[in-house]
CSV table of C-alpha atoms and ligand atoms in Angstrom, one decimal:
chain,number,residue,atom,x,y,z
A,1,MET,CA,65.9,-52.2,-43.1
A,2,ILE,CA,67.3,-53.6,-39.9
A,3,SER,CA,69.8,-52.0,-37.4
A,4,VAL,CA,71.3,-54.0,-34.6
A,5,VAL,CA,72.8,-51.7,-31.9
A,6,GLY,CA,75.0,-52.9,-29.1
A,7,LEU,CA,73.3,-56.3,-28.9
A,8,ALA,CA,74.5,-58.8,-26.3
A,9,LYS,CA,73.3,-62.2,-25.3
A,10,SER,CA,74.3,-64.3,-22.3
A,11,PHE,CA,73.1,-67.7,-21.0
A,12,GLY,CA,73.8,-67.5,-17.3
A,13,GLU,CA,77.5,-66.8,-16.8
A,14,ARG,CA,78.3,-67.4,-20.5
A,15,THR,CA,78.4,-64.5,-22.8
A,16,LEU,CA,77.6,-65.7,-26.3
A,17,TRP,CA,78.3,-62.3,-28.0
A,18,SER,CA,78.3,-58.7,-26.9
A,19,ASP,CA,78.2,-55.3,-28.6
A,20,VAL,CA,77.0,-56.7,-32.0
A,21,ASN,CA,76.4,-53.7,-34.3
A,22,PHE,CA,75.3,-53.7,-38.0
A,23,THR,CA,72.8,-52.3,-40.4
A,24,VAL,CA,71.3,-54.1,-43.4
A,25,ASN,CA,69.4,-52.0,-45.9
A,26,LYS,CA,66.3,-52.9,-47.9
A,27,GLY,CA,67.5,-54.9,-50.9
A,28,GLU,CA,70.7,-56.2,-49.3
A,29,MET,CA,71.8,-59.6,-48.1
A,30,LEU,CA,74.0,-60.2,-45.1
A,31,ALA,CA,75.7,-63.5,-44.3
A,32,LEU,CA,76.1,-64.4,-40.6
A,33,VAL,CA,79.1,-66.6,-40.3
A,34,GLY,CA,81.2,-68.2,-37.5
A,35,PRO,CA,81.9,-71.6,-36.0
A,36,SER,CA,79.2,-74.0,-34.7
A,37,GLY,CA,78.0,-72.7,-31.4
A,38,SER,CA,79.0,-69.0,-32.1
A,39,GLY,CA,75.4,-67.9,-31.8
A,40,LYS,CA,74.2,-67.4,-35.4
A,41,SER,CA,70.8,-69.1,-34.8
A,42,THR,CA,70.4,-67.2,-31.5
A,43,LEU,CA,71.1,-63.9,-33.2
A,44,LEU,CA,68.5,-64.8,-35.9
A,45,ASN,CA,66.0,-65.7,-33.2
A,46,CYS,CA,66.6,-62.4,-31.5
A,47,MET,CA,65.9,-60.5,-34.7
A,48,GLY,CA,62.8,-62.6,-35.3
A,49,VAL,CA,61.6,-61.8,-31.7
A,50,LEU,CA,61.6,-65.5,-30.9
A,51,GLU,CA,64.2,-64.9,-28.2
A,52,ARG,CA,65.2,-61.9,-26.1
A,53,ALA,CA,68.6,-60.3,-26.2
A,54,SER,CA,70.2,-59.6,-22.9
A,55,SER,CA,70.8,-55.9,-23.9
A,56,GLY,CA,70.8,-53.7,-26.9
A,57,GLU,CA,68.3,-52.7,-29.6
A,58,ILE,CA,67.0,-54.2,-32.8
A,59,ILE,CA,65.3,-51.6,-35.0
A,60,VAL,CA,63.3,-52.9,-38.0
A,61,ASP,CA,61.9,-50.2,-40.4
A,62,GLY,CA,61.9,-47.7,-37.5
A,63,THR,CA,60.4,-49.9,-34.8
A,64,ASN,CA,62.4,-51.1,-31.8
A,65,VAL,CA,61.3,-54.7,-31.9
A,66,THR,CA,63.0,-55.5,-28.6
A,67,LYS,CA,60.4,-53.4,-26.8
A,68,LEU,CA,57.3,-54.9,-28.4
A,69,ARG,CA,54.6,-56.5,-26.2
A,70,ALA,CA,53.2,-59.9,-27.1
A,71,PRO,CA,50.4,-58.9,-29.5
A,72,ALA,CA,52.7,-56.5,-31.4
A,73,GLN,CA,55.3,-59.3,-31.5
A,74,ARG,CA,52.8,-61.6,-33.1
A,75,ARG,CA,51.8,-58.9,-35.7
A,76,PHE,CA,55.5,-58.3,-36.4
A,77,ARG,CA,56.1,-62.1,-37.0
A,78,ARG,CA,52.9,-62.3,-39.1
A,79,ASP,CA,53.2,-59.2,-41.2
A,80,THR,CA,56.9,-58.4,-41.5
A,81,LEU,CA,58.9,-61.5,-41.0
A,82,GLY,CA,59.8,-64.4,-43.3
A,83,TYR,CA,61.7,-67.2,-41.5
A,84,LEU,CA,63.5,-70.2,-43.0
A,85,PHE,CA,64.2,-72.4,-39.9
A,86,GLN,CA,66.6,-75.3,-39.8
A,87,ASN,CA,63.7,-77.7,-39.1
A,88,TYR,CA,61.5,-76.0,-41.7
A,89,ALA,CA,58.7,-75.4,-39.2
A,90,LEU,CA,56.1,-76.9,-41.5
A,91,ILE,CA,52.8,-78.5,-40.5
A,92,GLU,CA,53.8,-82.0,-41.4
A,93,ASN,CA,50.4,-83.6,-41.2
A,94,ALA,CA,48.9,-81.2,-43.8
A,95,THR,CA,49.3,-80.6,-47.5
A,96,VAL,CA,51.9,-78.4,-49.1
A,97,ASN,CA,49.1,-76.1,-50.3
A,98,PHE,CA,47.6,-75.8,-46.8
A,99,ASN,CA,51.0,-74.9,-45.4
A,100,LEU,CA,51.3,-72.0,-47.9
A,101,GLN,CA,47.7,-71.0,-47.5
A,102,VAL,CA,48.2,-70.6,-43.7
A,103,ALA,CA,51.2,-68.4,-44.4
A,104,VAL,CA,49.2,-65.9,-46.4
A,105,GLY,CA,46.3,-65.6,-44.0
A,106,GLY,CA,44.0,-68.6,-44.3
A,107,ARG,CA,40.9,-68.1,-46.4
A,108,ARG,CA,41.3,-64.5,-47.3
A,109,GLY,CA,41.8,-63.7,-51.0
A,110,ARG,CA,41.6,-67.4,-51.9
A,111,THR,CA,41.8,-67.1,-55.7
A,112,LEU,CA,44.7,-64.7,-55.6
A,113,ASN,CA,46.5,-66.9,-53.1
A,114,ARG,CA,46.0,-70.0,-55.2
A,115,HIS,CA,47.8,-68.4,-58.2
A,116,ALA,CA,50.5,-67.1,-56.0
A,117,ILE,CA,51.0,-70.5,-54.3
A,118,GLU,CA,51.2,-72.3,-57.7
A,119,ALA,CA,53.8,-69.8,-58.9
A,120,ALA,CA,55.9,-70.1,-55.8
A,121,LEU,CA,55.8,-73.9,-56.0
A,122,ASP,CA,56.9,-73.8,-59.6
A,123,ARG,CA,59.7,-71.4,-58.7
A,124,VAL,CA,61.1,-73.9,-56.2
A,125,GLY,CA,60.7,-76.9,-58.5
A,126,LEU,CA,57.7,-78.3,-56.8
A,127,GLY,CA,54.9,-77.5,-59.3
A,128,ASN,CA,52.0,-80.1,-59.1
A,129,ARG,CA,53.1,-81.2,-55.6
A,130,GLY,CA,50.7,-78.9,-53.8
A,131,LYS,CA,48.3,-81.7,-52.8
A,132,GLU,CA,50.9,-83.9,-51.2
A,133,MET,CA,51.2,-84.3,-47.5
A,134,VAL,CA,54.3,-82.6,-46.2
A,135,TYR,CA,55.5,-85.7,-44.1
A,136,ARG,CA,55.7,-87.7,-47.4
A,137,LEU,CA,58.3,-85.2,-48.9
A,138,SER,CA,62.0,-85.6,-48.6
A,139,GLY,CA,64.0,-83.3,-46.3
A,140,GLY,CA,65.2,-81.2,-49.2
A,141,GLU,CA,61.7,-81.0,-50.6
A,142,GLN,CA,60.4,-79.8,-47.3
A,143,GLN,CA,63.1,-77.2,-47.2
A,144,ARG,CA,61.9,-76.0,-50.6
A,145,VAL,CA,58.3,-75.8,-49.4
A,146,ALA,CA,59.6,-73.6,-46.6
A,147,LEU,CA,61.2,-71.4,-49.3
A,148,ALA,CA,57.9,-71.3,-51.3
A,149,ARG,CA,56.2,-70.2,-48.1
A,150,LEU,CA,58.7,-67.3,-47.8
A,151,ILE,CA,58.0,-66.3,-51.4
A,152,VAL,CA,54.2,-66.2,-50.9
A,153,LYS,CA,54.4,-64.3,-47.7
A,154,LYS,CA,56.2,-61.3,-49.2
A,155,SER,CA,58.0,-60.4,-46.0
A,156,THR,CA,60.1,-57.3,-45.6
A,157,LEU,CA,62.6,-59.1,-43.4
A,158,ALA,CA,63.7,-62.6,-44.3
A,159,LEU,CA,65.8,-64.6,-41.8
A,160,ALA,CA,67.3,-67.9,-43.1
A,161,ASP,CA,69.1,-70.4,-40.9
A,162,GLU,CA,71.4,-72.6,-42.9
A,163,PRO,CA,68.9,-72.6,-45.8
A,164,THR,CA,71.1,-74.8,-48.2
A,165,GLY,CA,71.9,-77.4,-45.5
A,166,ALA,CA,69.9,-80.3,-46.8
A,167,LEU,CA,70.2,-79.5,-50.5
A,168,ASP,CA,72.3,-80.6,-53.5
A,169,SER,CA,74.3,-77.9,-55.3
A,170,ALA,CA,71.6,-77.1,-58.0
A,171,ASN,CA,68.9,-76.6,-55.4
A,172,ALA,CA,71.3,-74.7,-53.1
A,173,GLY,CA,71.9,-72.3,-56.0
A,174,MET,CA,68.2,-72.0,-56.5
A,175,VAL,CA,67.6,-71.1,-52.9
A,176,ILE,CA,70.2,-68.3,-53.1
A,177,GLU,CA,68.7,-67.0,-56.4
A,178,VAL,CA,65.2,-66.9,-54.7
A,179,LEU,CA,66.6,-65.1,-51.7
A,180,ARG,CA,68.3,-62.6,-54.0
A,181,GLU,CA,64.9,-62.1,-55.8
A,182,GLN,CA,63.3,-61.4,-52.5
A,183,ALA,CA,66.0,-58.8,-51.8
A,184,GLU,CA,65.5,-57.2,-55.2
A,185,SER,CA,61.8,-56.9,-54.5
A,186,GLY,CA,62.6,-54.8,-51.4
A,187,CYS,CA,63.2,-57.4,-48.7
A,188,THR,CA,66.1,-57.3,-46.2
A,189,VAL,CA,67.7,-60.7,-46.1
A,190,ILE,CA,70.0,-62.2,-43.4
A,191,ILE,CA,71.4,-65.7,-43.8
A,192,ALA,CA,73.2,-67.8,-41.2
A,193,THR,CA,75.5,-70.1,-43.0
A,194,HIS,CA,78.6,-72.3,-43.0
A,195,SER,CA,78.7,-72.3,-46.8
A,196,LYS,CA,81.4,-70.2,-48.5
A,197,GLU,CA,79.4,-70.0,-51.7
A,198,VAL,CA,76.4,-68.7,-49.8
A,199,GLU,CA,78.6,-66.1,-48.0
A,200,GLN,CA,80.0,-65.0,-51.3
A,201,SER,CA,76.6,-64.5,-52.8
A,202,CYS,CA,75.7,-62.0,-50.1
A,203,ASP,CA,76.6,-58.3,-50.1
A,204,SER,CA,78.4,-58.4,-46.8
A,205,ALA,CA,79.2,-60.8,-44.0
A,206,LEU,CA,79.3,-60.5,-40.2
A,207,ALA,CA,81.6,-63.0,-38.3
A,208,LEU,CA,80.6,-64.2,-34.8
A,209,GLY,CA,82.9,-66.0,-32.4
B,301,ATP,N1,68.2,-71.6,-24.3
B,301,ATP,C1,69.5,-71.8,-24.2
B,301,ATP,N2,70.1,-72.0,-23.0
B,301,ATP,C2,71.4,-72.2,-22.9
B,301,ATP,N3,72.3,-72.2,-23.9
B,301,ATP,C3,71.8,-72.0,-25.1
B,301,ATP,C4,70.4,-71.8,-25.3
B,301,ATP,N4,70.2,-71.6,-26.7
B,301,ATP,C5,71.4,-71.8,-27.3
B,301,ATP,N5,72.3,-72.0,-26.3
B,301,ATP,C6,73.8,-72.2,-26.6
B,301,ATP,O1,74.2,-71.1,-27.3
B,301,ATP,C7,75.3,-71.5,-28.2
B,301,ATP,C8,75.0,-70.9,-29.6
B,301,ATP,O2,74.0,-71.7,-30.2
B,301,ATP,P1,73.5,-71.3,-31.7
B,301,ATP,O3,72.5,-72.4,-32.1
B,301,ATP,O4,73.0,-69.9,-31.7
B,301,ATP,O5,74.8,-71.4,-32.5
B,301,ATP,P2,75.1,-71.5,-34.1
B,301,ATP,O6,76.3,-70.6,-34.4
B,301,ATP,O7,73.8,-71.2,-34.8
B,301,ATP,O8,75.6,-73.0,-34.3
B,301,ATP,P3,75.5,-74.0,-35.6
B,301,ATP,O9,76.4,-73.4,-36.6
B,301,ATP,O10,76.0,-75.3,-35.0
B,301,ATP,O11,74.0,-74.0,-36.0
B,301,ATP,C9,75.3,-73.0,-28.1
B,301,ATP,O12,76.4,-73.4,-27.3
B,301,ATP,C10,74.0,-73.4,-27.5
B,301,ATP,O13,74.1,-74.5,-26.7
């Protein structure tokens, strides 16, 4: 569960947004909508503790994450957060399997991880592609690797930035289904999107700008 309370963000003189308030419960999906430049990615980055808000609070499962010191921020990102970035944030010069292995903690629980990784790759339509180097994959395939990483990580807060951007409609539908499955298994899901279909697949929407 996440609650955003009186959040504001300015860059110098320019106020991007102020007094943003919302709560998303466990199991729910929120769409962040608004024109290009309205600050959807910035708001996601604040919730992911990648960027600081100018004022206000972000409470995730009872913890005010705006107040965390650097080591606790790293633990929050490692243990709680699943993030689908616009640029996928994959290690390009490594295999698909390695990228997923890193997400679930390196060498710990290797056998368990291998099955979980195979299942996640199957789910996103990339079964048997685990040994390929990420830089050889298409943009849409890389986006699906990032989705598989979100599945294996079993986060409690998933933040997705335009997750259907590089995909055809069948794969876009699959991404939304997977995010819904994450919500059903107890995750809180927030999606920045320009897509009406994605917005309509969510439980509620918040408009910026
Ligand atoms: N570090 C920064 N310094 C100054 N301005 C910034 C910084 N980061 C973002 N901005 C500005 O904040 C605005 C919002 O950017 P953001 O990427 O959050 O918008 P968005 O709604 O996600 O846009 P899009 O739909 O195009 O992805 C933009 O005008 C951007 O230039």
